[in-house]
Every structure is written in C-alpha cells, then in structure tokens.
Coordinates of C-alpha atoms in Angstrom, one line a residue:
T98 CA 57.6 -42.4 -111.5
Q99 CA 58.2 -42.5 -107.8
S100 CA 58.9 -38.8 -107.7
T101 CA 55.7 -38.0 -109.6
W102 CA 53.7 -40.3 -107.3
G103 CA 55.3 -38.6 -104.3
N104 CA 54.3 -35.2 -105.5
T105 CA 50.8 -36.3 -106.2
S106 CA 50.3 -37.9 -102.8
N107 CA 51.5 -34.7 -101.2
L108 CA 49.0 -32.7 -103.2
V109 CA 46.2 -35.0 -102.2
A110 CA 47.2 -34.9 -98.5
S111 CA 47.3 -31.1 -98.6
Y112 CA 43.9 -31.0 -100.2
C113 CA 42.4 -33.3 -97.5
V114 CA 43.9 -31.1 -94.8
C115 CA 42.3 -28.0 -96.4
V116 CA 38.9 -29.7 -96.6
C117 CA 39.1 -30.8 -93.0
I118 CA 40.0 -27.2 -91.9
V119 CA 37.0 -25.8 -93.8
C120 CA 34.7 -28.4 -92.3
L121 CA 35.9 -27.7 -88.8
R122 CA 35.4 -23.9 -89.5
L123 CA 31.9 -24.4 -90.7
F124 CA 31.1 -26.6 -87.7
I125 CA 32.7 -24.5 -85.0
S126 CA 31.6 -21.0 -86.3
P127 CA 27.9 -21.5 -85.5
I128 CA 28.8 -22.7 -82.0
V129 CA 31.0 -19.6 -81.4
L130 CA 28.5 -17.3 -82.9
K131 CA 25.8 -18.8 -80.8
D132 CA 27.9 -18.3 -77.7
Q133 CA 28.5 -14.7 -78.7
V134 CA 24.8 -14.0 -79.2
K135 CA 24.0 -15.6 -75.8
A136 CA 26.6 -13.4 -74.1
A137 CA 25.3 -10.3 -75.9
N138 CA 21.7 -11.2 -74.9
S139 CA 22.8 -11.5 -71.3
A140 CA 24.1 -8.0 -71.5
M141 CA 20.8 -6.7 -73.0
P142 CA 18.5 -4.7 -70.7
G143 CA 15.9 -6.6 -68.7
P144 CA 12.1 -6.3 -69.0
L145 CA 10.9 -2.9 -70.0
E146 CA 9.3 -0.6 -67.5
K147 CA 5.6 0.0 -67.5
S148 CA 6.1 3.5 -68.9
E149 CA 7.5 2.1 -72.1
P150 CA 5.6 0.1 -74.7
I151 CA 6.0 -3.7 -75.0
Y152 CA 7.0 -3.6 -78.7
G153 CA 9.8 -1.7 -80.4
W154 CA 13.5 -1.5 -80.8
S155 CA 15.6 -1.2 -77.6
R156 CA 19.2 -0.7 -76.7
R157 CA 21.2 -0.1 -73.6
F158 CA 23.7 2.7 -73.9
D159 CA 26.7 0.4 -73.6
D160 CA 25.6 -2.1 -76.2
L161 CA 28.0 -3.1 -79.0
F162 CA 26.9 -4.6 -82.3
L163 CA 28.2 -8.1 -82.9
K164 CA 29.0 -7.6 -86.6
P165 CA 29.5 -3.9 -87.5
Q166 CA 28.6 -3.3 -91.1
R167 CA 31.5 -2.8 -93.5
T168 CA 31.2 -0.1 -96.1
F169 CA 31.3 -0.9 -99.8
K170 CA 34.7 -1.0 -101.3
V171 CA 35.5 -0.8 -105.0
H172 CA 37.5 -3.7 -106.4
F173 CA 40.8 -3.0 -108.1
W174 CA 39.7 -3.9 -111.7
D175 CA 36.4 -1.9 -111.3
A176 CA 38.5 1.1 -110.2
I177 CA 40.7 0.8 -113.2
E178 CA 37.7 0.5 -115.5
N179 CA 36.0 3.6 -114.0
M180 CA 39.1 5.7 -113.5
G181 CA 37.8 8.5 -115.8
L182 CA 34.5 8.7 -113.9
G183 CA 36.4 8.8 -110.6
Y184 CA 38.6 11.6 -111.7
R185 CA 35.6 13.7 -112.8
L186 CA 33.9 13.2 -109.5
W187 CA 37.1 14.0 -107.6
R188 CA 37.5 17.2 -109.6
F189 CA 33.9 18.1 -109.1
G190 CA 34.2 17.7 -105.3
K191 CA 37.5 19.7 -105.3
Q192 CA 35.9 22.6 -107.2
A193 CA 32.9 22.6 -104.9
R194 CA 35.0 22.8 -101.7
R195 CA 37.1 25.5 -103.2
L196 CA 33.9 27.6 -103.4
S197 CA 33.1 26.7 -99.8
K198 CA 30.3 24.4 -101.0
E199 CA 29.7 20.8 -100.0
P200 CA 29.4 18.5 -103.0
F201 CA 26.1 16.7 -103.2
I202 CA 27.9 13.5 -104.2
D203 CA 31.4 12.5 -103.2
P204 CA 32.3 8.8 -103.4
F205 CA 35.7 9.4 -101.7
V206 CA 34.1 10.4 -98.4
D207 CA 32.2 7.8 -96.4
P208 CA 29.0 9.5 -95.2
T209 CA 27.8 6.6 -93.0
P210 CA 27.9 7.7 -89.4
G211 CA 27.7 4.0 -88.2
P212 CA 25.1 2.1 -86.2
V213 CA 24.3 5.1 -84.0
L214 CA 21.0 6.5 -85.2
G215 CA 17.6 6.4 -83.5
V216 CA 14.4 7.8 -84.8
G217 CA 14.5 11.4 -85.9
L218 CA 12.6 14.5 -84.9
G219 CA 9.9 16.6 -86.6
G220 CA 7.2 16.0 -89.1
F221 CA 7.5 15.3 -92.8
G222 CA 9.1 17.6 -95.3
G223 CA 10.1 20.5 -93.1
G224 CA 13.8 19.6 -92.7
S225 CA 14.9 17.0 -90.2
I226 CA 17.1 16.6 -87.1
G227 CA 18.2 13.1 -86.2
R228 CA 18.9 11.8 -82.8
G229 CA 21.2 8.9 -81.8
W230 CA 20.0 6.1 -79.5
R231 CA 22.4 7.4 -76.8
G232 CA 20.8 10.8 -76.9
E233 CA 23.0 12.9 -79.2
F234 CA 21.6 15.3 -81.8
R235 CA 23.0 14.6 -85.3
N236 CA 22.1 14.0 -89.0
F237 CA 20.9 17.6 -89.6
Q238 CA 19.2 18.1 -92.9
L239 CA 17.9 21.7 -92.8
L240 CA 19.7 24.3 -94.8
E241 CA 20.1 22.5 -98.1
P242 CA 17.7 19.9 -99.3
G243 CA 19.2 16.4 -99.5
L244 CA 22.5 17.4 -97.8
F245 CA 23.2 16.0 -94.4
N246 CA 25.6 16.8 -91.6
S247 CA 25.8 13.5 -89.8
D248 CA 28.3 14.6 -87.1
P249 CA 26.9 15.0 -83.6
V250 CA 26.6 18.5 -82.2
M251 CA 27.8 17.9 -78.7
T252 CA 26.5 21.3 -77.4
N253 CA 22.9 19.9 -77.8
Q254 CA 22.3 18.1 -74.6
F255 CA 20.0 17.5 -71.6
S256 CA 21.6 17.9 -68.2
V257 CA 20.1 17.1 -64.7
Y258 CA 20.5 18.8 -61.4
V259 CA 19.5 17.3 -58.0
G260 CA 19.4 19.6 -55.1
K261 CA 21.1 19.3 -51.7
T262 CA 19.4 17.3 -48.9
E263 CA 20.3 16.8 -45.3
T264 CA 22.4 13.8 -46.1
Q265 CA 23.4 14.3 -49.7
P266 CA 25.3 17.1 -51.6
T267 CA 24.1 18.6 -54.9
F268 CA 24.4 16.6 -58.1
A269 CA 24.7 17.9 -61.7
K270 CA 25.5 15.7 -64.7
V271 CA 25.1 15.8 -68.5
L272 CA 22.9 13.0 -69.6
Y273 CA 25.4 11.5 -72.1
P274 CA 27.9 8.7 -71.3
E275 CA 31.1 10.2 -72.9
A276 CA 32.9 13.5 -72.7
P277 CA 33.3 15.4 -76.1
S278 CA 36.5 16.1 -77.8
E279 CA 35.6 19.9 -77.9
V280 CA 37.8 21.6 -75.3
P281 CA 35.3 24.3 -74.3
L282 CA 32.6 21.8 -73.3
Q283 CA 34.9 19.6 -71.2
S284 CA 34.3 21.8 -68.2
W285 CA 30.8 20.3 -67.9
N286 CA 30.3 17.2 -65.8
W287 CA 29.9 14.4 -68.4
G288 CA 29.6 10.6 -68.0
V289 CA 26.3 9.0 -66.9
N290 CA 26.7 5.3 -66.3
P291 CA 25.6 3.7 -69.6
I292 CA 24.5 0.5 -67.8
D293 CA 21.7 2.5 -66.2
C294 CA 20.5 4.1 -69.4
H295 CA 18.2 2.6 -72.0
Y296 CA 16.7 3.5 -75.3
H297 CA 13.4 2.3 -76.8
A298 CA 12.0 3.3 -80.2
L299 CA 8.5 3.0 -81.7
Y300 CA 8.3 5.7 -84.3
P301 CA 7.1 8.5 -84.1
R302 CA 8.0 8.3 -80.4
A303 CA 11.1 7.2 -78.5
W304 CA 11.9 6.7 -74.8
Y305 CA 15.2 7.4 -73.0
T306 CA 15.4 6.2 -69.4
Y307 CA 18.1 7.1 -66.9
D308 CA 18.3 5.2 -63.6
Q309 CA 20.4 5.7 -60.4
L310 CA 20.8 9.5 -60.6
G311 CA 21.6 11.7 -57.7
Q312 CA 24.2 11.2 -55.1
D313 CA 22.1 8.4 -53.5
G314 CA 20.7 7.0 -56.8
T315 CA 17.1 7.6 -56.0
I316 CA 16.2 9.7 -59.0
K317 CA 14.9 8.2 -62.3
L318 CA 14.3 10.1 -65.5
T319 CA 12.2 9.0 -68.4
C320 CA 12.1 11.2 -71.6
K321 CA 9.3 10.5 -74.0
Q322 CA 10.2 12.1 -77.4
V323 CA 7.2 12.8 -79.6
S324 CA 7.0 13.9 -83.2
P325 CA 3.8 15.0 -84.9
I326 CA 3.2 12.1 -87.4
L327 CA -0.5 11.6 -87.5
P328 CA -2.5 9.7 -90.2
H329 CA -4.8 11.8 -92.3
D330 CA -3.7 15.1 -90.7
Y331 CA -1.5 16.9 -93.1
E332 CA -1.3 20.1 -91.0
E333 CA 0.1 18.5 -87.9
S334 CA 2.2 16.0 -89.7
S335 CA 4.1 18.8 -91.5
I336 CA 5.2 20.7 -88.4
P337 CA 9.0 20.9 -87.9
A338 CA 9.0 20.4 -84.1
A339 CA 9.3 17.7 -81.5
V340 CA 8.4 17.6 -77.8
F341 CA 10.4 16.0 -75.0
E342 CA 8.1 15.0 -72.1
W343 CA 10.2 14.2 -69.0
T344 CA 8.9 12.2 -66.0
V345 CA 11.0 12.7 -62.8
E346 CA 10.6 10.0 -60.2
N347 CA 11.8 10.3 -56.6
A348 CA 12.3 6.9 -54.9
S349 CA 13.6 8.5 -51.6
D350 CA 11.7 9.3 -48.4
V351 CA 12.6 13.0 -48.7
T352 CA 11.5 15.8 -51.0
Q353 CA 14.1 16.7 -53.7
D354 CA 14.5 19.6 -56.0
V355 CA 15.3 18.5 -59.6
S356 CA 16.1 20.6 -62.7
L357 CA 16.6 19.8 -66.3
M358 CA 18.6 22.0 -68.7
F359 CA 18.3 21.8 -72.5
T360 CA 21.2 23.4 -74.4
F361 CA 21.1 23.9 -78.1
Q362 CA 23.5 25.3 -80.6
N363 CA 22.3 27.9 -83.2
G364 CA 22.9 25.9 -86.4
D365 CA 23.5 22.4 -87.8
G366 CA 27.1 21.9 -86.7
S367 CA 28.6 23.1 -90.0
A368 CA 31.3 25.7 -90.4
N369 CA 28.6 28.3 -91.1
D370 CA 27.7 28.2 -87.3
A371 CA 30.8 30.4 -86.8
F372 CA 29.9 32.8 -89.6
G373 CA 28.8 35.5 -87.2
G374 CA 25.7 37.6 -87.1
H375 CA 23.5 34.9 -85.5
T376 CA 21.1 36.2 -82.8
A377 CA 19.3 34.9 -79.8
S378 CA 16.6 36.5 -77.6
A379 CA 14.2 35.4 -74.9
Y380 CA 10.5 35.2 -75.2
R381 CA 7.4 34.2 -73.3
E382 CA 4.1 33.2 -75.0
T383 CA 0.6 32.5 -73.5
N384 CA -2.1 30.9 -75.6
N385 CA -4.7 28.2 -75.3
N386 CA -4.4 28.4 -71.5
H387 CA -0.7 27.4 -71.7
T388 CA 2.4 29.5 -71.1
S389 CA 5.8 28.7 -72.5
A390 CA 9.1 30.5 -72.0
G391 CA 12.4 30.0 -73.9
I392 CA 14.8 31.3 -76.5
S393 CA 14.3 32.0 -80.2
M394 CA 17.4 32.2 -82.4
T395 CA 17.9 33.5 -86.0
Y396 CA 20.5 32.0 -88.2
R397 CA 22.5 33.8 -90.8
K398 CA 23.2 31.5 -93.7
N399 CA 26.2 32.1 -96.0
Q400 CA 24.4 31.4 -99.2
R401 CA 26.2 31.1 -102.5
V402 CA 23.8 32.1 -105.3
P403 CA 22.4 35.4 -106.3
R404 CA 19.5 35.9 -103.9
Q405 CA 18.5 37.3 -100.6
A406 CA 19.4 35.2 -97.6
D407 CA 16.6 32.8 -96.7
P408 CA 15.2 33.0 -93.1
V409 CA 16.4 30.2 -90.8
S410 CA 15.4 30.2 -87.1
F411 CA 15.2 27.9 -84.0
A412 CA 13.3 27.9 -80.8
V413 CA 13.9 26.0 -77.5
S414 CA 11.3 26.4 -74.8
A415 CA 9.7 24.8 -71.8
L416 CA 6.1 24.6 -70.5
E417 CA 5.3 26.6 -67.4
E418 CA 3.0 24.5 -65.3
T419 CA 2.0 24.6 -61.7
G420 CA 5.1 24.2 -59.6
V421 CA 7.4 24.4 -62.6
T422 CA 9.9 27.3 -62.8
V423 CA 11.5 28.1 -66.2
S424 CA 14.8 30.0 -66.4
Y425 CA 17.1 30.5 -69.3
R426 CA 20.4 31.8 -70.6
T427 CA 19.7 33.8 -73.8
G428 CA 23.1 33.0 -75.3
F429 CA 26.5 31.6 -74.5
I430 CA 29.4 31.0 -76.8
A431 CA 29.9 27.3 -77.1
S432 CA 33.3 27.8 -78.7
S433 CA 34.6 29.6 -75.6
S434 CA 35.8 27.7 -72.6
R435 CA 35.1 30.7 -70.4
S436 CA 31.5 31.1 -71.5
A437 CA 30.7 27.4 -71.4
K438 CA 32.2 27.0 -67.9
D439 CA 30.2 30.0 -66.7
L440 CA 27.0 28.4 -67.9
W441 CA 27.7 25.1 -66.1
R442 CA 28.7 27.0 -62.9
D443 CA 25.4 28.9 -63.0
F444 CA 23.3 25.7 -63.5
S445 CA 25.2 23.4 -61.1
Q446 CA 24.7 25.9 -58.2
D447 CA 21.0 25.7 -57.8
G448 CA 19.6 24.2 -61.1
K449 CA 18.4 27.6 -62.3
L450 CA 19.8 30.1 -64.8
E451 CA 20.1 33.8 -64.6
S452 CA 17.4 34.5 -67.2
R453 CA 19.2 37.3 -69.0
T454 CA 16.8 39.0 -71.4
D455 CA 19.2 41.0 -73.5
E456 CA 19.6 39.9 -77.1
V457 CA 22.9 38.2 -78.0
V458 CA 24.6 38.6 -81.4
S459 CA 27.5 36.3 -82.3
K460 CA 30.7 37.7 -83.8
P461 CA 32.7 35.9 -86.5
N462 CA 34.4 32.7 -85.3
E463 CA 31.9 32.5 -82.4
I464 CA 29.4 29.6 -82.1
L465 CA 26.3 30.8 -80.4
A466 CA 24.1 28.6 -78.3
C467 CA 21.3 28.9 -75.7
A468 CA 20.1 27.1 -72.6
V469 CA 16.6 26.6 -71.0
S470 CA 16.1 25.1 -67.6
A471 CA 13.0 23.8 -65.9
S472 CA 12.9 23.2 -62.2
V473 CA 10.4 21.3 -60.0
T474 CA 10.1 20.0 -56.4
V475 CA 9.4 16.2 -56.4
P476 CA 7.7 14.8 -53.3
A477 CA 9.0 11.8 -51.5
N478 CA 8.1 8.6 -53.5
G479 CA 6.4 10.7 -56.0
S480 CA 6.8 12.0 -59.6
K481 CA 6.6 15.2 -61.6
R482 CA 6.5 16.2 -65.2
L483 CA 8.8 18.6 -67.2
V484 CA 8.1 19.4 -70.9
F485 CA 10.5 20.9 -73.4
T486 CA 10.1 21.5 -77.1
L487 CA 12.5 22.1 -80.1
A488 CA 11.2 23.8 -83.3
W489 CA 12.9 25.0 -86.4
D490 CA 11.7 27.2 -89.3
V491 CA 13.2 27.0 -92.7
P492 CA 10.2 28.1 -94.8
K493 CA 12.0 27.9 -98.2
A494 CA 13.5 24.8 -99.6
R495 CA 16.0 26.1 -102.1
F496 CA 17.8 23.9 -104.5
G497 CA 21.2 24.4 -106.3
S498 CA 19.6 26.1 -109.3
G499 CA 18.4 28.9 -107.1
R500 CA 14.7 28.1 -107.4
A501 CA 12.8 27.9 -104.1
H502 CA 9.7 26.2 -102.9
Y503 CA 7.7 26.9 -99.8
R504 CA 7.5 23.9 -97.5
R505 CA 4.1 22.4 -96.7
Y506 CA 3.8 23.7 -93.2
T507 CA 3.9 27.3 -94.4
R508 CA 0.4 26.9 -95.7
F509 CA -0.8 26.7 -92.1
F510 CA 1.7 28.7 -90.1
G511 CA 2.9 31.4 -92.6
S512 CA 5.9 31.8 -94.8
Q513 CA 7.6 34.9 -93.6
G514 CA 10.0 33.2 -91.3
G515 CA 11.8 34.8 -88.3
R516 CA 11.4 34.7 -84.6
G517 CA 7.6 35.2 -84.5
Q518 CA 6.9 32.1 -86.7
V519 CA 9.3 29.7 -85.0
Q520 CA 7.9 30.8 -81.6
K521 CA 4.4 30.0 -82.8
L522 CA 5.5 26.6 -84.0
A523 CA 7.1 25.8 -80.6
H524 CA 4.1 26.9 -78.6
H525 CA 1.7 25.0 -80.8
A526 CA 3.7 21.9 -80.2
L527 CA 3.6 22.4 -76.4
C528 CA -0.1 22.9 -76.5
H529 CA -1.0 20.0 -78.7
F530 CA 1.4 17.2 -77.8
P531 CA -1.2 15.5 -75.5
V532 CA -3.5 15.1 -78.4
W533 CA -0.6 13.8 -80.5
N534 CA 0.0 11.1 -78.0
E535 CA -3.7 10.1 -77.9
R536 CA -4.0 9.9 -81.7
I537 CA -0.7 8.0 -82.0
D538 CA -1.9 5.4 -79.5
A539 CA -5.2 5.0 -81.4
W540 CA -3.3 4.6 -84.7
Q541 CA -0.7 2.1 -83.5
N542 CA -2.9 0.0 -81.2
Q543 CA -4.7 -1.3 -84.3
V544 CA -1.5 -3.1 -85.2
L545 CA 0.1 -3.7 -81.8
H546 CA -2.9 -5.5 -80.4
R547 CA -3.1 -8.0 -83.2
T548 CA -2.0 -11.5 -82.2
D549 CA -1.5 -12.8 -85.7
L550 CA 1.5 -10.5 -86.3
P551 CA 5.0 -11.3 -85.0
D552 CA 6.7 -8.8 -82.6
W553 CA 9.6 -8.0 -84.9
Y554 CA 7.1 -7.0 -87.7
K555 CA 5.2 -4.6 -85.4
S556 CA 8.5 -2.9 -84.5
A557 CA 9.8 -2.7 -88.0
L558 CA 6.5 -1.5 -89.5
F559 CA 6.6 1.7 -87.5
N560 CA 10.3 2.3 -87.0
Q561 CA 11.1 2.0 -90.7
L562 CA 8.6 4.7 -91.4
S563 CA 11.1 7.1 -89.7
F564 CA 13.1 7.2 -92.9
V565 CA 10.4 9.2 -94.6
S566 CA 11.2 12.1 -92.3
D567 CA 14.9 11.4 -91.6
G568 CA 15.8 10.5 -95.2
G569 CA 15.7 14.0 -96.6
T570 CA 12.0 14.2 -97.7
I571 CA 10.9 17.6 -99.1
W572 CA 7.1 18.3 -98.9
T573 CA 6.4 21.5 -100.7
D574 CA 3.3 23.8 -100.9
K575 CA 4.2 25.8 -104.0
E576 CA 7.1 27.4 -105.8
V577 CA 8.2 30.8 -104.4
P578 CA 7.1 33.5 -106.8
V579 CA 9.8 35.7 -108.3
E580 CA 8.3 38.9 -106.9
E581 CA 8.4 37.3 -103.3
D582 CA 11.9 36.1 -103.6
G583 CA 13.5 39.3 -102.4
K584 CA 16.5 41.2 -103.8
C585 CA 19.3 39.6 -105.8
G586 CA 21.5 39.1 -102.7
W587 CA 25.1 38.7 -103.9
L588 CA 27.4 36.9 -106.2
K589 CA 30.6 35.6 -104.8
I590 CA 33.7 35.7 -107.1
Y591 CA 37.4 34.9 -106.9
V592 CA 39.7 37.5 -108.5
K593 CA 43.0 39.2 -108.0
R594 CA 43.3 42.8 -106.8
Y595 CA 46.2 45.1 -107.4
V596 CA 48.1 46.1 -104.2
P597 CA 49.0 49.8 -104.3
G598 CA 52.7 50.5 -103.8
S599 CA 53.7 47.1 -105.1
K600 CA 53.9 45.3 -108.4
R601 CA 51.7 42.4 -107.6
Y602 CA 48.0 41.2 -107.6
D603 CA 46.9 39.5 -104.4
P604 CA 44.0 36.9 -104.5
Y605 CA 40.7 38.1 -103.0
W606 CA 37.2 36.9 -102.7
F607 CA 34.7 39.6 -103.3
V608 CA 30.9 39.9 -103.2
V609 CA 29.1 42.0 -105.7
N610 CA 25.5 43.0 -105.9
E611 CA 23.3 46.0 -106.8
L612 CA 24.3 47.7 -103.5
G613 CA 28.0 47.4 -103.7
I614 CA 31.2 45.4 -103.6
S615 CA 32.9 43.9 -100.6
Y616 CA 36.4 42.4 -100.5
Y617 CA 37.5 39.5 -98.3
K618 CA 40.8 37.9 -97.7
N619 CA 39.4 34.4 -97.6
H620 CA 36.4 32.4 -98.9
S621 CA 34.6 32.3 -95.6
V622 CA 33.3 35.9 -96.2
T623 CA 33.5 37.0 -92.5
E624 CA 35.5 40.3 -92.2
P625 CA 35.5 42.6 -95.2
V626 CA 38.8 44.3 -96.1
D627 CA 37.1 47.0 -98.2
I628 CA 33.5 47.9 -99.0
I629 CA 32.6 50.0 -102.1
P630 CA 29.0 51.2 -102.5
M631 CA 27.8 50.6 -106.0
K632 CA 26.4 54.1 -106.1
N633 CA 30.0 55.4 -105.8
V634 CA 31.2 53.4 -108.9
M635 CA 31.5 55.9 -111.7
T636 CA 32.9 53.8 -114.6
V637 CA 34.0 50.3 -115.3
S638 CA 37.0 50.2 -117.7
D639 CA 39.1 47.7 -119.6
T640 CA 42.7 48.6 -118.5
S641 CA 44.4 46.3 -121.0
D642 CA 44.3 49.1 -123.6
Y643 CA 46.9 51.2 -121.7
D644 CA 48.4 48.6 -119.3
R645 CA 50.0 46.0 -121.5
S646 CA 51.5 44.2 -118.5
N647 CA 48.1 42.9 -117.5
E648 CA 46.0 41.8 -120.4
N649 CA 43.3 40.4 -118.1
G650 CA 42.9 43.6 -116.0
F651 CA 40.0 45.9 -115.6
S652 CA 39.4 48.8 -113.2
L653 CA 36.6 50.7 -111.3
T654 CA 36.6 54.4 -110.9
V655 CA 35.2 55.2 -107.5
S656 CA 34.0 58.6 -106.1
E657 CA 34.5 59.0 -102.4
G658 CA 34.0 62.4 -100.7
G659 CA 34.5 64.3 -103.9
H660 CA 37.7 62.5 -104.7
L661 CA 38.2 59.8 -107.4
R662 CA 40.2 56.6 -106.9
T663 CA 40.9 53.6 -109.1
V664 CA 40.5 50.0 -108.0
C665 CA 42.5 47.7 -110.3
L666 CA 41.4 44.0 -110.7
S667 CA 42.6 41.1 -112.7
A668 CA 40.6 38.1 -114.0
N669 CA 41.9 34.7 -114.9
S670 CA 41.5 35.1 -118.6
K671 CA 40.5 37.6 -121.3
R672 CA 37.2 36.0 -121.8
E673 CA 36.4 36.1 -118.1
K674 CA 37.5 39.7 -117.9
R675 CA 35.0 40.7 -120.6
E676 CA 32.3 38.8 -118.8
W677 CA 33.0 40.5 -115.5
V678 CA 33.1 43.9 -117.0
K679 CA 29.5 43.2 -118.3
V680 CA 28.5 42.0 -114.8
F681 CA 29.7 45.1 -113.1
R682 CA 28.1 47.4 -115.6
L683 CA 24.8 45.5 -115.3
F684 CA 24.8 45.8 -111.5
K685 CA 25.6 49.5 -111.9
R686 CA 22.7 50.0 -114.3
I687 CA 20.4 48.1 -112.0
S688 CA 21.6 50.2 -109.0
D689 CA 21.1 53.5 -111.0
E690 CA 17.7 52.6 -112.4
Q691 CA 16.1 51.1 -109.3
Q692 CA 17.9 53.4 -106.8
Q693 CA 18.7 50.4 -104.5
T694 CA 15.1 50.2 -103.3
L695 CA 13.1 48.0 -105.8
P696 CA 13.8 44.3 -106.0
I697 CA 15.5 43.0 -109.1
G698 CA 13.1 41.4 -111.5
R699 CA 13.5 38.0 -113.1
N700 CA 14.4 39.5 -116.4
S701 CA 17.4 41.3 -114.9
I702 CA 18.6 38.1 -113.2
D703 CA 18.3 36.2 -116.5
T704 CA 20.3 38.9 -118.2
L705 CA 23.0 38.7 -115.5
L706 CA 23.2 34.9 -116.0
A707 CA 23.2 35.2 -119.7
V708 CA 26.2 37.6 -119.8
A709 CA 28.2 35.7 -117.2
V710 CA 27.4 32.0 -117.7
P711 CA 31.0 30.7 -117.6
V712 CA 31.7 32.6 -114.3
V713 CA 28.4 31.9 -112.7
Q714 CA 28.8 28.2 -113.4
D715 CA 32.2 28.2 -111.7
S716 CA 31.3 30.3 -108.7
H717 CA 27.6 29.3 -108.5

C-alpha cells in the first residue's frame, strides 16, 4: 500500500509540475512576443517621404519576418495511405523531366519562394513578371501558361553611376544589397546599404527608395513602378508592360552627373535561355511627340509539341527627354565573366555605354542579355527624371494539348509578334504612363480618402488585387485558327541509332518533321550530329525481316549526291517500331505532296496523332 501511494504521489507531483510549466509558458510567451514585435517595429523605417503615398505595405531592405511561414508537411500515416498516388505523381514528374519538360504538378518540390515577393509587373492576362520587395525580378510566368519560374534572374538589375566632382571620385553600384552566386556577375559592384533602402507597395504601383548614394551620400533615388491596371479600360489593362519612373535628387551644392543602367536577360531564367539562337538589336522610335531608344530581343523557345515555334520577344528602352542621353549595349553574354566585366567597365567609367548597333545572336550555352543607360545632369539641390520601360510579347498562350489562344492585348496591338510589335508596346507605355498615373490616382483616392475604413483595409484592398496578374491569369481574345498556326514544327523522339563499324546502338534524340530529320546527342537539342532532309529519304523499311539480331529495327534509305546510304534505327519495342515507320512514311508523304512549302493541315496532324498515339503521349 505504501509503495502504491508513493507511486501515485509521484505521478501527481509530476502532473502539477507539467501544469505549472505550461502556465508559465502561456504567461511568458505573450511578453516575449510583445518585446520581439516592439524590437522589430523599432527597426522599421520611419515616416514615409512625401513622394510616397500614406497607405500601403512597406518594408526596409534589411527587414526579417518574425515568424517565417512553414510549408505544409504530410503526416506519416497520410503518406502511407496515399503511397500509390505519391508514386504515380513521382513517376509522372520523372517522365516529364526526362523529356526536358517541367511537370505542372510536383508535390515533392516546394515551389514557394518565401516571403520575398512584391507586386508584379504588367497588365492582366499577357503573362507576368514578378518583382521582389528588394528589387529583384523573379516569378516569371510567360512561356507556358500556369507554370512559374520563381528563381530570381540576377542579371536583371538597375545600377547607378555618380560622376566625379572636385572633391569626390566616381561612384558606381548595383542597386541590390547582396552579391549573386553567379560567378560572371560578381565583377559588378554590388551591395547597397539595406538600411538606406525602402519599399512601398500600393498596387498597381510600387516605390523603391535609395538614400545616401554617391561618395558623399548626397544622391537619393526614387523609382515609381507603374503597371497599366485601369478600371473599365480593357485595352490598357491588358498591355504586358511596366514603366519605371526614376526621380534623381541632388542634395549637394554642386552639379552632379548621374546615370542609371537597366540590364535585362533575354528569357525567364530557365535552362532554355542558353538554348542558342536568341537575338538582340537596337532601335529608336518616335511617335506622339516622344522618342524612345533601347533594345528589342527575340527569344527562341525550345517547344516540345508538333508546331511552329511561337514568337516571344522583349524590349527594354528609355525615354529621351530634354537633357537626357540614352546609350545602350545591344548584347552581352551574362554567362561570360569577360563579357559581364567589360559591360561594367564601360558603364563605371562615365555612366554611358558604347551604343553598339550591330545585331547580336547567341550561341548554344550562351545567355544573352542587353543593357540600356540613361544619363542626366542634376543641378545643385535639384532633381531630374529618368524613365525606363520593360515590355514583353508572347501573343499565343499555348497549352499542353497544343491548342493556342491569342491573348487579349493582340486585339489592339496585333498578333504577329516579333520585334516590331514589342517595340510598339514599349513605346506606347512610355507615351501613356502619365495618363496611367492620373487615372490610378482618381480610382484609388475614392477609397484612400474615406475615413470610415481602416488603413490596413485600404492597403489590402489594392495589394491583394495583384494576384489577378501575378497568379497566372490568362486573358484570351480567341482561339488561334488552324490555318494561322503555321507549319507542323517538329516532333522530338528518343531512339537508338546504329553506329557504323561497331555492333552497338547508341541512344540519340532526334527531331523529325516534314522538312527533315536531325539527330542530337542529348535532350537539349542544341548541336545536331546529323541532318537528313526529308526530300532525300527514299524509302522507310522494316529491317527485322532480314536482320534477326534486332527485331525492333527499321531503316531509312537516303540519297545524297547520287549515292545511297542506309541509316539504321532501333525502337524500344515492336509496337513502337511499327508506329514510327508509319510516322516517317506520313512525314515523307506530306513532304512529297506539299513540296515543303504549304502548311500542314489539321487533318494531316490528326492523322499523325492517330497513327502514333502511344509515342506522342510519351514524347509529347
């Protein structure tokens, strides 16, 4: 009995101790949290400057979130129960990546970039480019509807140059607080003081302020970022462009020369940026009593379904005003340390670029980028304005099935794509952004001037609207007609090709269309090993009748310069071999009948898909 009572008393005592600890925890935690909030608030920026609105969401560049959000984790028993589903999703993602595709759903990869996003750029439905509250460009949703690349593209930056005075040397700095991990870009001068940099958002506009710039700290920069979100105006609200209006303030007693450089990479930061064949060229456009100068870039997309490559293009330009000089570098290789260092040397010398006008074409494994600089002389205790714009043009929103829809803005600006169209979009934005500002003020002031609404509600009401643009919205005009959808571009297949002089079949990727066959050593399709024009293919034969060592083999008889040669191939199975023989023969018939000039009709494409459904589903 005494032993039982002793054990019971020990349990009661232990229980009381646990209750006391829990009570102390509940009592102390609010006090600790309150002290943390108080300390964090003391580190928050002071009163906003007059150039920024009173309401909105603000951050200083060195701010840290008190309680970072944890991503969702699957519990053990839930994982056991859904093991079959998890395996199918894992297999789906593996097959997609084997075909150099990005799966549209992958629960094993956390897509959340963290608490880093600010309001995005551009109108509704034309593809979107996000921007972090520290100034980085990220969260690209351009090439494939609904698929994002949330990683920052560190080449996309604004940089400042302050000229030499009688008492101070020159000053050049990238307007970002941290140096990137990419080795080629580390030659630039990174690292503005985050304590002197602030962000303020009230969608569709955002403000970035940079204080204490220059060797003596007398230069202040304010960037007002404007996107064309205007109530009851569907034309302007669909434009895929944004304007960056910079105010340069000189607090010193001497005149200072200040330049801003905008660098932008041709692409969205994906592996396709190094595909090769991307181009960049300079342009100058005058319209509506405004002149802009900059760079337009075309992007070659490595598409994976039978169709002609859809046009993708970008434009970066600056407004030429009285006293403003615009210079540019048509193209530099962001993946090359030598090229990136040469650009920074050019800019840091006098704030101007060499304005090379020759067209630049990237090679495979090269990442192409451009730079535009605007220079102005700021009087003592005065201010000046510099205006940049970024526009992109992806007129077709094409989904995984291959069907395409024209985006909404093509109704007003054309659907052909290319340099001419993106230049028109960029110049339109530079000419009309003052009207955008006026109409946004008139729209938002109806809410901001109401005294019966709390401040947090006014901020959330506008800033949460940014998700309509940044969340992957597609705003279409109409479906692309089949007769306007171009040629059947190519079909990418994985086979094994016989190596002459040996007794083996090596794996190859090859691309087949009505024009010919190209062989590649890897799935990136960059440097062809062999190109066979389809007009030179004489026959397609099943070789298993006479070559019993390879039951899955088939061959092409090719005529070149009056001589015949045989190309031996091997499929993965007999069924797949029969399907690919049909595919080759179909492409040859299309090539012979249409003589490589007329577009392939919808019936021919449907026939192709009908005879090769198993393979097309695997290779997409």
